[in-house]
Tab-separated table of C-alpha atoms in Angstrom:
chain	number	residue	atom	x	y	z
N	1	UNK	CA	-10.911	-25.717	-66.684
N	2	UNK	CA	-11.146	-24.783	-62.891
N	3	UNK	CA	-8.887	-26.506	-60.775
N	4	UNK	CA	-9.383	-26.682	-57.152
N	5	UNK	CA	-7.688	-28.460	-54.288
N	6	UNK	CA	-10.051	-30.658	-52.100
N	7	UNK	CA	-7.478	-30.943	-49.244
N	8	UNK	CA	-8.202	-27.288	-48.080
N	9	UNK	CA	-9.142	-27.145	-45.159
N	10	UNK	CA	-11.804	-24.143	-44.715
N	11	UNK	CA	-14.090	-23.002	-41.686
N	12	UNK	CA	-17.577	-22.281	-43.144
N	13	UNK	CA	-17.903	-18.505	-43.019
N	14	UNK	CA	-20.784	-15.903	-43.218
N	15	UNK	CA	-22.038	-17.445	-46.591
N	16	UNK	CA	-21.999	-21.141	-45.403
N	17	UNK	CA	-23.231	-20.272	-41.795
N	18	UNK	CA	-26.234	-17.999	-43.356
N	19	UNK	CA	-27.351	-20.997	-45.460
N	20	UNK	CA	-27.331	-23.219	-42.433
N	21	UNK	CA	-29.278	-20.828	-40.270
N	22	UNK	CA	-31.847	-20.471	-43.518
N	23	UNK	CA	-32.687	-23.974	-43.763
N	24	UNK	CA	-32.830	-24.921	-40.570
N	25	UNK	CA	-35.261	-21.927	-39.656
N	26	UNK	CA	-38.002	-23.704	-42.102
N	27	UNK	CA	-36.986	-27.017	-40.798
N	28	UNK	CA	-37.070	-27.247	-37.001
N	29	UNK	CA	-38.351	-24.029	-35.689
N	30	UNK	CA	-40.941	-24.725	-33.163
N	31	UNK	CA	-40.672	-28.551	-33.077
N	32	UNK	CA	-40.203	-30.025	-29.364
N	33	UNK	CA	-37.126	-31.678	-28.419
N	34	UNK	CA	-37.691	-35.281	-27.531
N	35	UNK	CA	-34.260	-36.428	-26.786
N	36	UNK	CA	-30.574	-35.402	-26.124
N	37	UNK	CA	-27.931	-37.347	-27.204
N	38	UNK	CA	-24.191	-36.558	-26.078
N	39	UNK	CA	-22.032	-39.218	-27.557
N	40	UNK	CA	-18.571	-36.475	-26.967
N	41	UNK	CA	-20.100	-34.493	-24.126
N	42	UNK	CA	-16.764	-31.852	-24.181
N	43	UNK	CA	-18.066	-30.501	-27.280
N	44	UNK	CA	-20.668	-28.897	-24.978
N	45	UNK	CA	-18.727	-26.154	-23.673
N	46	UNK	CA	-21.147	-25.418	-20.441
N	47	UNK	CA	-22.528	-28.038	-18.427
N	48	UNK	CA	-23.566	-31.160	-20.321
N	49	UNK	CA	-25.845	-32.006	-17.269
N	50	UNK	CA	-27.724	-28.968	-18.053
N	51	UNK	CA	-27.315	-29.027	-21.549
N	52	UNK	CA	-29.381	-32.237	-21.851
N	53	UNK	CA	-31.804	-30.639	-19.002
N	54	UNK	CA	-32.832	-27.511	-20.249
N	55	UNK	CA	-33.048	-29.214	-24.099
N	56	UNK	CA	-35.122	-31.945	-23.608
N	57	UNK	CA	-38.941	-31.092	-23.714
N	58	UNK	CA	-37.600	-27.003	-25.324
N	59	UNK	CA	-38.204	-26.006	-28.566
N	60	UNK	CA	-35.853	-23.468	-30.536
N	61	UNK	CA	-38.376	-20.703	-31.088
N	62	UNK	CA	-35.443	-19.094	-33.645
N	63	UNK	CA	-32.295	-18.947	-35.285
N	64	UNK	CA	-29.887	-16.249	-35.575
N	65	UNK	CA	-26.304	-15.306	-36.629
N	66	UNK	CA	-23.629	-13.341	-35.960
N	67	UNK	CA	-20.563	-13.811	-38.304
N	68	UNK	CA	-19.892	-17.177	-38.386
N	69	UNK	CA	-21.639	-17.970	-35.019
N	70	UNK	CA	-25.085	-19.390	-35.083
N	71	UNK	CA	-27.285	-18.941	-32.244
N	72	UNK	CA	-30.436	-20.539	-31.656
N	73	UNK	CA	-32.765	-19.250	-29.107
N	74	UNK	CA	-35.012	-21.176	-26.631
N	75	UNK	CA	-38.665	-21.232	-26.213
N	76	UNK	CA	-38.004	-21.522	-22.088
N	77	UNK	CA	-35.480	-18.611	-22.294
N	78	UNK	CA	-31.959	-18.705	-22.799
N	79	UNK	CA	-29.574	-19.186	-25.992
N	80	UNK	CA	-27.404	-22.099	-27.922
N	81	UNK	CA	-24.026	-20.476	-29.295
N	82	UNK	CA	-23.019	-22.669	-32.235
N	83	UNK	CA	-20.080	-23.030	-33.672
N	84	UNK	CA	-18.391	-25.107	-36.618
N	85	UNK	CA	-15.084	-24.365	-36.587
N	86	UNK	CA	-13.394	-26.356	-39.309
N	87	UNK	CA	-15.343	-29.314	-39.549
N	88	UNK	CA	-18.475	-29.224	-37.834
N	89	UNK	CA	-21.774	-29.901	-39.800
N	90	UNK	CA	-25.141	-29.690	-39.215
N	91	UNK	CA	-27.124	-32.037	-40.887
N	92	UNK	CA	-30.993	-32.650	-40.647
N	93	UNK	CA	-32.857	-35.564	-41.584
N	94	UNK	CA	-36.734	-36.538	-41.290
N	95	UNK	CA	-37.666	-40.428	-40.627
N	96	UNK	CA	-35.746	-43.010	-42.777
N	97	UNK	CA	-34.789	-40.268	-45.637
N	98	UNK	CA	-30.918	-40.809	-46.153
N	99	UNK	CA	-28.805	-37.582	-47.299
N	100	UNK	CA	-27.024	-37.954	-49.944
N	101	UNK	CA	-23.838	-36.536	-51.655
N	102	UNK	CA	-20.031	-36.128	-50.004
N	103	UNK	CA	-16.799	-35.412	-51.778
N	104	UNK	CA	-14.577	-38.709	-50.889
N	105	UNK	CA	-12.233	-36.960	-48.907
N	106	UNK	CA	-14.526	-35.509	-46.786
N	107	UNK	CA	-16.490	-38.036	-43.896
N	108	UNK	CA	-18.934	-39.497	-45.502
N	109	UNK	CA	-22.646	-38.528	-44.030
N	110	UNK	CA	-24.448	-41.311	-46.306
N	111	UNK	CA	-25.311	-43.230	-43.080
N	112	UNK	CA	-26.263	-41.303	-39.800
N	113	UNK	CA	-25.389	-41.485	-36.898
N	114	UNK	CA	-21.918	-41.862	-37.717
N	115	UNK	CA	-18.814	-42.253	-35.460
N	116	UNK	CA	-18.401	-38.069	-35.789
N	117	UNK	CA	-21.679	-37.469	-34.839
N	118	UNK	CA	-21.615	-36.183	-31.152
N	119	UNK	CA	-24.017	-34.709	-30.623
N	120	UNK	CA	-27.965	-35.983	-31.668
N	121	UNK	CA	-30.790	-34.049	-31.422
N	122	UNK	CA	-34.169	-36.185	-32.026
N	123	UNK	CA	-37.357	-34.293	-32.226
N	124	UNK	CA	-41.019	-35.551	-31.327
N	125	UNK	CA	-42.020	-35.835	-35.144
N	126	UNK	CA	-39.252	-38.670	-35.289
N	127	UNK	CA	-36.874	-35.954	-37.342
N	128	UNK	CA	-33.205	-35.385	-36.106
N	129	UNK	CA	-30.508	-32.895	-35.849
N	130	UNK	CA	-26.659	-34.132	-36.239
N	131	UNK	CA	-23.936	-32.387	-34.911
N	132	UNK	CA	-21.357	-33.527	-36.865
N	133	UNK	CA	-17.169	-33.068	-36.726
N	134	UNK	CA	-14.160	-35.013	-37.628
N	135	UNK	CA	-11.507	-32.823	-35.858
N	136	UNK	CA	-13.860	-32.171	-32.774
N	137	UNK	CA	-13.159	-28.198	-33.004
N	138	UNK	CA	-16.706	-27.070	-33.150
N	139	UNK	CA	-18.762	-26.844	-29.988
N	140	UNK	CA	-22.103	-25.834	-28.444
N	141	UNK	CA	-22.640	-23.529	-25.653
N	142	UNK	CA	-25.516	-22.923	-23.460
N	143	UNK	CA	-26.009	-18.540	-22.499
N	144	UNK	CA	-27.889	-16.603	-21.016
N	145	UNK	CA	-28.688	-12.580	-22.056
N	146	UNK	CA	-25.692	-11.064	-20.348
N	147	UNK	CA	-23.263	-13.966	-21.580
N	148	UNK	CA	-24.880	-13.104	-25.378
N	149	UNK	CA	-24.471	-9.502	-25.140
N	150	UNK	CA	-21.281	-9.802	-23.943
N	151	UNK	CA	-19.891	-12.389	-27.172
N	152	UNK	CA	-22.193	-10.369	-29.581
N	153	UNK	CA	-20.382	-7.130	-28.163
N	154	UNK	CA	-16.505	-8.534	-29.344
N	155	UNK	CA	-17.698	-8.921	-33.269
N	156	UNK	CA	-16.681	-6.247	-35.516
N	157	UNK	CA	-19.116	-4.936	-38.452
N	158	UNK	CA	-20.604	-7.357	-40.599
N	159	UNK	CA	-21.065	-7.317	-44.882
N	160	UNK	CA	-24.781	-6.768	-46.178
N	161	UNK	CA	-25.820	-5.353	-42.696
N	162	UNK	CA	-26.706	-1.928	-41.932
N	163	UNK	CA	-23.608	-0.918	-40.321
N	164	UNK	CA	-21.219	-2.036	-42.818
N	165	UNK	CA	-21.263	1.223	-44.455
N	166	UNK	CA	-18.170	2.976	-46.328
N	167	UNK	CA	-17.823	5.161	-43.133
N	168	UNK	CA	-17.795	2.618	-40.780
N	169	UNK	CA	-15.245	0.486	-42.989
N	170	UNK	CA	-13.241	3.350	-43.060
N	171	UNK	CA	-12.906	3.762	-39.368
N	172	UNK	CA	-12.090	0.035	-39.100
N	173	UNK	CA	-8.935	0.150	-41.450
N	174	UNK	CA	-8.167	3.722	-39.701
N	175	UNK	CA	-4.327	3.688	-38.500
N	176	UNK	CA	-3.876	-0.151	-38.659
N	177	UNK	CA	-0.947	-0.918	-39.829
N	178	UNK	CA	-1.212	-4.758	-40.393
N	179	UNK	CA	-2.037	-6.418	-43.674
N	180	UNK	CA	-5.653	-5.901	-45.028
N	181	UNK	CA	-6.387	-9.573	-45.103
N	182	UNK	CA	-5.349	-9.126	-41.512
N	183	UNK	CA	-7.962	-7.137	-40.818
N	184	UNK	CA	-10.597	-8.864	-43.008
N	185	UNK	CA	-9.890	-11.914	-41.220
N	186	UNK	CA	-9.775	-10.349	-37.461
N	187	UNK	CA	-13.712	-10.935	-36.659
N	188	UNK	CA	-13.208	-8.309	-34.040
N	189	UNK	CA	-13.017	-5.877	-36.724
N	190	UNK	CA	-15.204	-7.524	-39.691
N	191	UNK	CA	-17.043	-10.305	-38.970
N	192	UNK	CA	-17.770	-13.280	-41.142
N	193	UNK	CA	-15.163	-12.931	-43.883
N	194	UNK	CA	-12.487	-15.648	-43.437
N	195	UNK	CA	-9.490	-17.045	-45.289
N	196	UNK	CA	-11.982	-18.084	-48.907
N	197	UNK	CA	-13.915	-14.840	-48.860
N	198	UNK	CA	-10.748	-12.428	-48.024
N	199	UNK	CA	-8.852	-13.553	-50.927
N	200	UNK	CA	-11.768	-12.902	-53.061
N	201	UNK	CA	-13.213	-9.984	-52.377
N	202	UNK	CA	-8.791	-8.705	-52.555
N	203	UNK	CA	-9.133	-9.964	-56.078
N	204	UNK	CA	-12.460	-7.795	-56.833
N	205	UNK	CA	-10.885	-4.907	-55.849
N	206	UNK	CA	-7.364	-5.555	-57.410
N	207	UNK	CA	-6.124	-4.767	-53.650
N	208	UNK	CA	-2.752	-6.983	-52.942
N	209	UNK	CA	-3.677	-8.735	-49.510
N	210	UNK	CA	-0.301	-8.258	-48.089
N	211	UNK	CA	-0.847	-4.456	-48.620
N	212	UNK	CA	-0.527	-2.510	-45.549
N	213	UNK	CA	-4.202	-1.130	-44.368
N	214	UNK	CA	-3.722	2.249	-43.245
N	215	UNK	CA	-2.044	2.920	-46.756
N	216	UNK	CA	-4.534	2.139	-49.017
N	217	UNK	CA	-6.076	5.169	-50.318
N	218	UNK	CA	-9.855	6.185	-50.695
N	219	UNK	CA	-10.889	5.314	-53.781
N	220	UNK	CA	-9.056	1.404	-52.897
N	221	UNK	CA	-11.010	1.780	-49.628
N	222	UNK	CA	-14.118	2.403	-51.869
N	223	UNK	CA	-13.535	-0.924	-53.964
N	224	UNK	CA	-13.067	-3.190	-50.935
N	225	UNK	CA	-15.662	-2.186	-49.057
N	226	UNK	CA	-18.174	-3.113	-52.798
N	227	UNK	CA	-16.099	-6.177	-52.976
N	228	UNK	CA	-17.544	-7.300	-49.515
N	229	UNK	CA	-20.644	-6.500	-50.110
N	230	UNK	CA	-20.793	-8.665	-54.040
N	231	UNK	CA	-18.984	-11.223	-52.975
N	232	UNK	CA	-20.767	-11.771	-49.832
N	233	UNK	CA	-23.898	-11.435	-51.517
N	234	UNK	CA	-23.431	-13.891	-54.171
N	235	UNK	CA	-21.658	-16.566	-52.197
N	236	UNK	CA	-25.197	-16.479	-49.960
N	237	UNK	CA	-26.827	-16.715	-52.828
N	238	UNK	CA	-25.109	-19.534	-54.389
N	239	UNK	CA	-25.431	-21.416	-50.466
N	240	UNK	CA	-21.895	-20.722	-49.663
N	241	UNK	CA	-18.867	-22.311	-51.021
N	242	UNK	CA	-17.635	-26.313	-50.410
N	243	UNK	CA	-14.007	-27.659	-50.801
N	244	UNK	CA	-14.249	-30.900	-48.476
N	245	UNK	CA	-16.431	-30.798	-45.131
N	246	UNK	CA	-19.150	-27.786	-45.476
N	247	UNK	CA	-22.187	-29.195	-46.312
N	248	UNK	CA	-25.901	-27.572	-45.883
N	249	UNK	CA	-28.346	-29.111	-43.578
N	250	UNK	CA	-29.749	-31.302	-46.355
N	251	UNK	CA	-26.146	-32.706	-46.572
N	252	UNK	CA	-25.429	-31.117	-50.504
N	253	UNK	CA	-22.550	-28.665	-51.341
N	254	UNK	CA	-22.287	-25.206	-51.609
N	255	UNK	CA	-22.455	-23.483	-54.991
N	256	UNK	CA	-20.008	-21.078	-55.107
N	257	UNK	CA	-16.652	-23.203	-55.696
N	258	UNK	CA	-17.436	-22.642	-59.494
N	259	UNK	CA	-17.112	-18.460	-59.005
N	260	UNK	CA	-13.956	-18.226	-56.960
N	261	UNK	CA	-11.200	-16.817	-59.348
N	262	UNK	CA	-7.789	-17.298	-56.845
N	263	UNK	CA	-8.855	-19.477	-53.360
N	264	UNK	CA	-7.344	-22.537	-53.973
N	265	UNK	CA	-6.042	-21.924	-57.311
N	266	UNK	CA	-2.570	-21.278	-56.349
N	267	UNK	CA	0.032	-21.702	-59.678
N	268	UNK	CA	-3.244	-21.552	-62.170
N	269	UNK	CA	-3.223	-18.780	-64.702
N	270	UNK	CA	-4.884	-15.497	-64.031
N	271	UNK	CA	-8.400	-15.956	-65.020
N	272	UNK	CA	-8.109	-11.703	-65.530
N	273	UNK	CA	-5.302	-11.042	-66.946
N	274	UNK	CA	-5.299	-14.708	-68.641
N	275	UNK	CA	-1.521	-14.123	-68.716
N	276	UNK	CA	0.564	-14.154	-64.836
N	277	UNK	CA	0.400	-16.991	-62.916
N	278	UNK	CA	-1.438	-17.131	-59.243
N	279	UNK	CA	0.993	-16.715	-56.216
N	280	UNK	CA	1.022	-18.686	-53.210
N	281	UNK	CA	2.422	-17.161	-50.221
N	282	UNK	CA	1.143	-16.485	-46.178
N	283	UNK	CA	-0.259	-13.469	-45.689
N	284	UNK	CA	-1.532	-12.991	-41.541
N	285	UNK	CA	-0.374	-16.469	-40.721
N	286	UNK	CA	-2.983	-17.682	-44.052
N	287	UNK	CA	-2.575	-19.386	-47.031
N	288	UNK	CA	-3.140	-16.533	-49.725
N	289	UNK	CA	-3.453	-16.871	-53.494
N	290	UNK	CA	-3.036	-13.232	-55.773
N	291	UNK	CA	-2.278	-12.104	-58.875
N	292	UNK	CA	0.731	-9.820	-59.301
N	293	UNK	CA	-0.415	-8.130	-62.366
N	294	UNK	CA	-3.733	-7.866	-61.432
N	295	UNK	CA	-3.422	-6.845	-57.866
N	296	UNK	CA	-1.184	-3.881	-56.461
């Protein structure tokens, strides 16, 4: 039986993040925004004057993403950087409909507003967006085109995108000689993948994460750069991957906890090789889970 640790800690990545921008594209897009709530106005990290300005009486006319930044772009011009960080959630609800669901040790979202929503979007149709976060990490930042270009300019290449070709992936691990989670994790040089998704797609391609970048060889290079791409894939599919705080719009769990074969199964056997047991160690300042036998 799978055994997984609920106390991780994990920032939603690319596969949580994607889900979130999905759903909330069908559910808010175009809908005017009535009122502005700022109940912790520093998780605004521009002016929360003009925050609450420039929202009320706008509509977001779409969503997009970049890694694991969501930006939502204004009818009246301009952009809303949004970030979760560890904790942050956003969760939608429509009139007197309660959401549902929450893992015990995670902040329960059974009854909204609740003392970590700060910030409270409330639409004209009586629906309303929650920014939710326990540790206060996450925040929400008001651009404009040259401040976008400019954050959109320090991400690296992204899985299941156009430019995440062998190539490109090749040029990325080119002469660095830190470890290849390092570089899977550095979102200046892929962007998306963090700490869950790195030790997976390692796994796939029977790559040790501690292994040095610039020394893996071609055909290694060839594996990793697949791995991305599969595990990516079916982690979006699946609506991304919950341990304790991640939670979709609707306020349910991600899927994808029931795939992962080493995050957060640290001393568990091999589920491989069925014989070695999974090694903890920290691999670019991360908790990291491998298999000996199965990764070299």
């Amino acid at each position: 039986m799978l055994k997984i640790s609920y106390n991780i800690p994990t920032m939603p990545e690319l596969p949580e993040v994607e889900t979130i921008r999905r759903d909330l594209s069908k559910l808010i897009l175009g809908k005017t925004i009535a009122k502005v709530i700022l109940h912790k106005p520093k998780i605004v990290k521009s002016s929360a004057k003009e925050f609450v300005k420039i929202l009320t009486g706008n509509k977001i006319k779409n969503f997009n993403r970049r890694g694991k930044l969501l930006i939502a772009e204004l009818a009246k011009g301009g952009w809303i950087l949004i970030h979760l960080k560890m904790t942050g959630q956003l969760i939608y609800r429509y009139g007197d409909k309660v959401i549902s669901g929450g893992h015990p040790e995670a902040f329960s979202i059974d009854k909204l507003p609740n003392k970590y929503s700060h910030i409270i979007l409330t639409f004209a149709d009586k629906s309303q967006l929650f920014f939710n976060d326990m540790r206060q990490f996450g925040y929400m930042k008001l651009v404009d085109k040259k401040e976008l270009d400019r954050v959109l300019s320090s991400y690296g290449i992204e899985p299941l995108t156009k430019n995440f070709t062998l190539p490109n992936f090749q040029k990325v691990l080119k002469n660095k000689t830190i470890a290849i989670k390092a570089v899977l994790l550095s979102q200046s040089h892929v962007s998306g993948i963090g700490n869950i998704y790195a030790d997976e797609t390692c796994f796939m391609a029977g790559i040790l994460p501690s292994r040095r970048a610039h020394k893996l060889r071609l055909d290694e290079i060839t594996r990793l750069h697949r791995a991305c791409h599969v595990i990516i894939k079916k982690a979006v599919a699946k609506r991304g991957t919950t341990f304790r705080d991640y939670r979709d719009p609707s306020g349910d769990k991600g899927n994808y906890v029931k795939y992962l074969k080493v995050y957060g199964r640290g001393g568990e056997k091999c589920l491989r090789c069925k014989v070695n047991v999974l090694n903890k160690a920290r691999v670019a300042g991360r908790g990291t889970v491998f298999c000996k036998k199965c990764q070299k």
